[in-house]
């Protein structure tokens, strides 16, 4: 079979490799790969900034945003041949820590977790892959073209769960949410905000193109320009920060309504210095009982909630979120950003999509 592999220690080492067909282990499913999404983490791994191959190997099969169709399933499982499935990314550490022992492996405390396509486990960018049923989620068959969006949706499902749990420390009836960043994470966070009946605002630097149209077609209000000025005007109850841009992060932290919640989902680069009035930000957070919380990854609960959210969404809108679909043979083009890209997907089945 063919698979996308990379040496995470060597920049530019991504290639299409011929590998032996996978043999499912005891209790595992064999899945035909349909598609894999490309995100910033994948680009970092290809650039040798992140990632770790399985022990004893130099190369890693890339891909953590998966979509596949079950070829064989173990007897007695909840899966059957033909089911549309997505594989969970993270696996709990073998010790395990308290969080992993309770199924909250997205919050691993000791860092010994593994992740498919990222850290010490082969990913899903292959024409076939195996997965244990307890680390797979079934999708509504209507999501066959867009189910690859489940993993990023699970990330924002967790983010919203964190926001709501933090807010419920007291009386909490949010009305307005500002999402900073109109990439896949930001737009999916906006989708979930709209599904919650909130007044959703999306901020990004582009003035036209796919991102503004997608935001407006959700029923959200789209903004571009200075993040601080937009946040000052809106005074949102909730901010979902999905850019990782330093200036945007600090602007969002200091401009919420009282008792506001800021959830950071974008990862900022290190080594870049900006001027910040830290005292003013601290004063705002303390005197208004605000909370800033970080959120990343997802556990099985979040994947299942994300599957429900996608099933309830407008399928045509989700399809438009995928702005480029490329065959596996054109994988290199998927790692070059296009001017109007939102989500780029590599089709593993050359006859699909």
Coordinates of C-alpha atoms in Angstrom, one line a residue:
X1 CA 0.0 0.0 0.0
X2 CA 1.0 3.7 -0.4
X3 CA 1.5 6.0 2.6
X4 CA 2.8 9.5 3.2
X5 CA 5.9 9.2 5.4
X6 CA 8.3 11.7 6.9
X7 CA 11.5 11.8 8.9
X8 CA 10.6 14.3 11.6
X9 CA 14.2 15.1 12.2
X10 CA 14.8 16.1 8.5
X11 CA 13.0 19.1 6.9
X12 CA 11.6 18.4 3.5
X13 CA 11.7 14.6 3.9
X14 CA 8.0 13.9 3.1
X15 CA 7.5 11.3 0.4
X16 CA 5.1 8.7 -0.9
X17 CA 6.3 5.3 0.3
X18 CA 5.3 1.7 -0.5
X19 CA 4.7 -0.1 2.7
X20 CA 3.4 -3.7 3.5
X21 CA -0.3 -4.0 3.7
X22 CA -1.3 -3.7 7.4
X23 CA -2.4 -6.8 9.3
X24 CA -5.0 -6.1 12.0
X25 CA -3.9 -7.3 15.4
X26 CA -6.2 -9.1 17.8
X27 CA -9.4 -7.1 18.3
X28 CA -8.5 -4.5 15.6
X29 CA -10.4 -3.3 12.6
X30 CA -8.9 -3.0 9.1
X31 CA -9.9 0.3 7.5
X32 CA -9.6 1.6 3.9
X33 CA -8.4 5.1 4.1
X34 CA -10.6 7.7 2.3
X35 CA -9.1 11.0 3.1
X36 CA -6.7 12.8 5.5
X37 CA -6.7 16.5 6.4
X38 CA -3.6 18.7 6.4
X39 CA -3.1 21.2 9.2
X40 CA -0.4 23.3 10.7
X41 CA 0.9 20.5 12.9
X42 CA 1.5 18.4 9.8
X43 CA 3.4 21.3 8.2
X44 CA 5.5 21.6 11.3
X45 CA 6.4 17.9 11.3
X46 CA 7.3 18.1 7.6
X47 CA 9.5 21.2 8.5
X48 CA 11.3 19.1 11.2
X49 CA 9.9 21.4 14.0
X50 CA 7.9 18.7 15.7
X51 CA 7.0 15.0 15.7
X52 CA 8.6 11.8 16.7
X53 CA 8.6 8.4 14.8
X54 CA 7.8 5.1 16.4
X55 CA 10.6 3.7 18.5
X56 CA 13.4 2.1 16.5
X57 CA 12.4 3.8 13.3
X58 CA 13.4 7.0 11.4
X59 CA 10.2 7.5 9.5
X60 CA 6.6 8.3 10.6
X61 CA 3.4 7.7 8.7
X62 CA 1.9 11.2 8.7
X63 CA -1.8 12.2 9.2
X64 CA -4.0 12.6 12.2
X65 CA -7.2 14.0 10.6
X66 CA -8.6 10.8 9.3
X67 CA -11.6 9.3 7.4
X68 CA -12.0 5.7 6.4
X69 CA -14.4 2.9 5.7
X70 CA -14.3 -0.3 7.6
X71 CA -13.2 -3.3 5.6
X72 CA -13.2 -5.9 8.5
X73 CA -14.3 -5.6 12.1
X74 CA -13.9 -7.9 15.0
X75 CA -16.9 -10.0 16.0
X76 CA -18.9 -8.5 18.8
X77 CA -17.7 -4.9 18.2
X78 CA -20.1 -2.0 17.4
X79 CA -18.6 -1.7 13.9
X80 CA -19.4 -3.5 10.6
X81 CA -17.8 -3.5 7.1
X82 CA -18.9 -0.4 5.2
X83 CA -19.1 1.8 8.3
X84 CA -17.7 5.3 7.9
X85 CA -15.2 5.9 10.7
X86 CA -12.6 8.3 12.1
X87 CA -9.7 7.2 14.3
X88 CA -8.9 9.0 17.5
X89 CA -5.5 10.6 17.6
X90 CA -4.2 10.3 21.1
X91 CA -3.6 7.2 23.2
X92 CA -3.2 7.3 27.0
X93 CA 0.2 6.8 28.6
X94 CA 1.0 3.3 29.7
X95 CA 1.6 4.2 33.4
X96 CA -1.1 5.8 33.4
X97 CA -1.5 9.2 35.0
X98 CA -4.8 9.9 36.8
X99 CA -6.3 11.7 33.8
X100 CA -5.4 8.9 31.4
X101 CA -6.8 6.3 33.8
X102 CA -10.1 8.0 33.7
X103 CA -10.4 8.4 29.9
X104 CA -9.3 12.0 30.0
X105 CA -6.1 11.3 28.0
X106 CA -6.3 14.6 26.3
X107 CA -5.3 16.1 29.6
X108 CA -2.3 13.7 30.2
X109 CA -0.3 14.9 33.3
X110 CA 3.0 13.2 32.6
X111 CA 3.5 13.6 28.9
X112 CA 3.9 9.9 28.1
X113 CA 0.9 9.8 25.8
X114 CA 1.3 8.9 22.1
X115 CA -0.4 10.3 19.1
X116 CA -1.1 8.8 15.7
X117 CA 0.7 10.7 12.9
X118 CA 2.5 12.9 15.4
X119 CA 4.2 11.2 18.3
X120 CA 5.5 7.7 18.2
X121 CA 2.6 6.1 16.4
X122 CA 2.0 5.9 12.7
X123 CA -0.8 8.1 11.4
X124 CA -3.7 7.7 9.0
X125 CA -2.2 9.0 5.7
X126 CA -2.2 5.5 4.2
X127 CA -4.4 3.6 1.8
X128 CA -5.2 1.2 4.7
X129 CA -4.8 1.4 8.5
X130 CA -5.8 -0.6 11.6
X131 CA -7.4 0.7 14.7
X132 CA -8.9 -0.7 17.9
X133 CA -12.7 -0.2 18.1
X134 CA -12.3 1.7 21.3
X135 CA -10.3 4.4 19.4
X136 CA -12.7 4.8 16.5
X137 CA -16.0 6.7 16.0
X138 CA -18.7 6.0 13.5
X139 CA -20.0 8.8 11.4
X140 CA -23.4 9.4 9.7
X141 CA -23.1 8.1 6.2
X142 CA -24.2 11.5 4.9
X143 CA -20.8 12.8 6.0
X144 CA -18.8 10.7 3.5
X145 CA -17.4 13.8 1.8
X146 CA -16.8 15.9 4.9
X147 CA -16.1 13.4 7.7
X148 CA -12.4 14.3 7.7
X149 CA -13.4 17.4 9.5
X150 CA -14.3 15.4 12.6
X151 CA -10.9 15.6 14.3
X152 CA -10.7 19.4 14.1
X153 CA -14.3 19.6 15.2
X154 CA -13.4 17.4 18.3
X155 CA -10.8 20.0 19.2
X156 CA -13.4 22.8 19.3
X157 CA -16.0 20.6 20.9
X158 CA -13.6 20.2 23.8
X159 CA -12.9 23.9 23.8
X160 CA -16.6 24.6 24.1
X161 CA -16.9 22.0 26.9
X162 CA -14.1 23.8 28.8
X163 CA -15.8 27.2 28.3
X164 CA -19.1 26.0 29.6
X165 CA -17.5 24.2 32.6
X166 CA -15.5 27.3 33.5
X167 CA -18.6 29.5 33.1
X168 CA -20.7 27.3 35.3
X169 CA -18.5 28.1 38.3
X170 CA -21.2 30.8 38.8
X171 CA -24.2 32.1 37.0
X172 CA -23.5 31.9 33.3
X173 CA -25.7 32.9 30.4
X174 CA -23.3 34.0 27.5
X175 CA -24.9 35.8 24.6
X176 CA -22.1 37.0 22.4
X177 CA -18.9 35.1 21.3
X178 CA -16.0 36.4 19.4
X179 CA -13.9 33.9 17.4
X180 CA -10.5 35.2 16.4
X181 CA -9.2 33.4 13.3
X182 CA -11.3 32.1 10.4
X183 CA -9.3 29.0 9.6
X184 CA -10.8 25.5 10.1
X185 CA -10.7 25.7 13.9
X186 CA -12.1 29.2 14.1
X187 CA -14.9 28.5 11.6
X188 CA -15.8 25.2 13.3
X189 CA -15.8 27.0 16.7
X190 CA -18.2 29.5 15.1
X191 CA -20.4 26.7 13.9
X192 CA -20.7 25.3 17.4
X193 CA -21.4 28.8 18.7
X194 CA -24.2 29.2 16.2
X195 CA -25.6 25.8 17.1
X196 CA -25.7 27.0 20.7
X197 CA -27.9 30.0 19.6
X198 CA -25.2 32.6 20.4
X199 CA -24.5 35.9 18.7
X200 CA -21.4 34.8 16.9
X201 CA -18.7 37.2 15.5
X202 CA -15.6 36.1 13.6
X203 CA -12.5 38.1 13.2
X204 CA -9.8 37.5 10.6
X205 CA -7.4 39.7 8.6
X206 CA -8.7 38.9 5.1
X207 CA -11.4 41.2 3.7
X208 CA -12.9 38.9 1.1
X209 CA -12.9 35.4 -0.2
X210 CA -14.0 32.0 1.2
X211 CA -13.5 32.9 4.9
X212 CA -15.9 35.9 5.1
X213 CA -18.5 34.0 3.0
X214 CA -18.3 30.9 5.2
X215 CA -18.7 33.0 8.4
X216 CA -21.6 35.0 7.1
X217 CA -23.4 31.9 5.7
X218 CA -23.4 30.5 9.2
X219 CA -25.3 33.6 10.3
X220 CA -22.2 35.0 12.0
X221 CA -21.0 38.6 11.7
X222 CA -17.6 38.9 10.1
X223 CA -14.9 41.5 11.0
X224 CA -11.5 42.3 9.8
X225 CA -9.0 44.9 11.2
X226 CA -7.6 45.5 14.6
X227 CA -8.5 42.8 17.1
X228 CA -8.4 45.1 20.1
X229 CA -10.7 47.6 18.6
X230 CA -13.2 44.9 17.5
X231 CA -13.1 43.2 21.0
X232 CA -13.5 46.6 22.7
X233 CA -16.6 47.4 20.6
X234 CA -18.2 43.9 21.1
X235 CA -17.2 43.2 24.7
X236 CA -17.9 39.5 24.1
X237 CA -18.9 37.1 26.9
X238 CA -16.8 34.4 25.3
X239 CA -13.7 34.5 23.1
X240 CA -12.4 31.5 21.2
X241 CA -8.9 32.5 20.1
X242 CA -7.7 30.4 17.1
X243 CA -4.9 32.4 15.6
X244 CA -2.0 32.0 18.1
X245 CA -1.0 35.6 17.1
X246 CA 0.5 37.3 20.2
X247 CA -1.2 40.7 19.7
X248 CA -4.6 39.0 19.1
X249 CA -4.2 36.8 22.2
X250 CA -3.6 39.7 24.5
X251 CA -6.2 41.9 22.9
X252 CA -8.8 39.2 23.5
X253 CA -7.7 38.6 27.1
X254 CA -8.3 42.2 28.1
X255 CA -11.5 43.1 26.3
X256 CA -14.2 40.7 27.4
X257 CA -17.4 41.5 29.2
X258 CA -17.2 41.0 33.0
X259 CA -17.1 37.3 34.0
X260 CA -15.8 36.6 30.5
X261 CA -14.1 33.4 29.4
X262 CA -11.2 33.3 26.9
X263 CA -10.3 29.9 25.5
X264 CA -7.0 29.8 23.7
X265 CA -6.8 27.1 21.0
X266 CA -4.1 28.6 18.7
X267 CA -0.4 27.8 19.5
X268 CA 1.8 30.9 19.5
X269 CA 5.4 30.8 18.1
X270 CA 8.2 31.3 20.7
X271 CA 11.0 33.8 20.6
X272 CA 8.9 36.8 19.4
X273 CA 8.7 39.8 21.8
X274 CA 5.8 42.3 21.9
X275 CA 5.0 45.2 24.2
X276 CA 2.2 44.4 26.5
X277 CA 0.8 46.3 29.5
X278 CA 0.7 43.2 31.7
X279 CA -0.6 45.1 34.7
X280 CA -3.6 46.3 32.7
X281 CA -4.4 42.8 31.5
X282 CA -4.0 41.4 35.0
X283 CA -6.1 44.1 36.5
X284 CA -8.9 43.4 34.0
X285 CA -8.9 39.7 34.6
X286 CA -8.9 39.9 38.4
X287 CA -11.4 42.8 38.8
X288 CA -13.9 41.3 36.4
X289 CA -13.6 37.6 37.4
X290 CA -12.4 36.7 33.9
X291 CA -10.9 33.4 33.1
X292 CA -8.3 32.4 30.4
X293 CA -8.0 28.7 29.7
X294 CA -6.0 26.7 27.1
X295 CA -7.5 23.8 25.3
X296 CA -5.9 21.3 22.9
X297 CA -6.6 17.7 21.6
X298 CA -9.7 15.7 22.5
X299 CA -10.8 12.4 24.1
X300 CA -13.4 9.9 22.9
X301 CA -16.3 11.9 24.4
X302 CA -15.4 14.9 22.4
X303 CA -15.1 12.9 19.2
X304 CA -18.7 11.6 19.7
X305 CA -20.0 15.0 20.4
X306 CA -18.3 16.3 17.3
X307 CA -19.9 13.6 15.2
X308 CA -23.3 14.8 16.5
X309 CA -22.4 18.4 15.7
X310 CA -21.4 17.6 12.1
X311 CA -24.5 15.5 11.6
X312 CA -26.6 18.5 12.7
X313 CA -24.7 21.0 10.5
X314 CA -25.5 22.0 6.9
X315 CA -23.6 19.5 4.8
X316 CA -23.1 21.9 1.9
X317 CA -21.5 24.4 4.2
X318 CA -19.1 21.8 5.6
X319 CA -18.2 20.8 2.0
X320 CA -17.3 24.4 1.2
X321 CA -15.0 24.5 4.2
X322 CA -12.8 22.0 2.3
X323 CA -11.4 24.4 -0.3
X324 CA -9.0 22.0 -2.0
X325 CA -9.1 18.2 -2.5
X326 CA -6.0 16.6 -3.9
X327 CA -5.2 13.0 -4.9
X328 CA -2.5 11.2 -2.9
X329 CA -0.2 11.4 -6.0
X330 CA -0.3 15.2 -5.7
X331 CA 0.5 15.3 -1.9
X332 CA 3.2 17.9 -2.3
X333 CA 0.7 20.5 -3.4
X334 CA -1.3 20.0 -0.2
X335 CA 1.6 21.4 1.9
X336 CA 1.8 24.6 -0.1
X337 CA -0.7 27.2 1.1
X338 CA -3.1 28.6 -1.5
X339 CA -4.3 32.2 -1.2
X340 CA -7.9 31.2 -0.4
X341 CA -7.2 27.9 1.5
X342 CA -9.3 27.0 4.5
X343 CA -9.0 23.3 4.8
X344 CA -6.9 21.2 2.4
X345 CA -7.7 17.4 2.1
X346 CA -5.7 14.6 0.5
X347 CA -7.9 11.9 -1.0
X348 CA -6.5 8.5 -0.3
X349 CA -8.9 6.6 -2.5
X350 CA -8.1 7.9 -6.0
X351 CA -11.6 7.1 -7.1
X352 CA -13.2 9.2 -4.3
X353 CA -13.9 12.9 -4.1

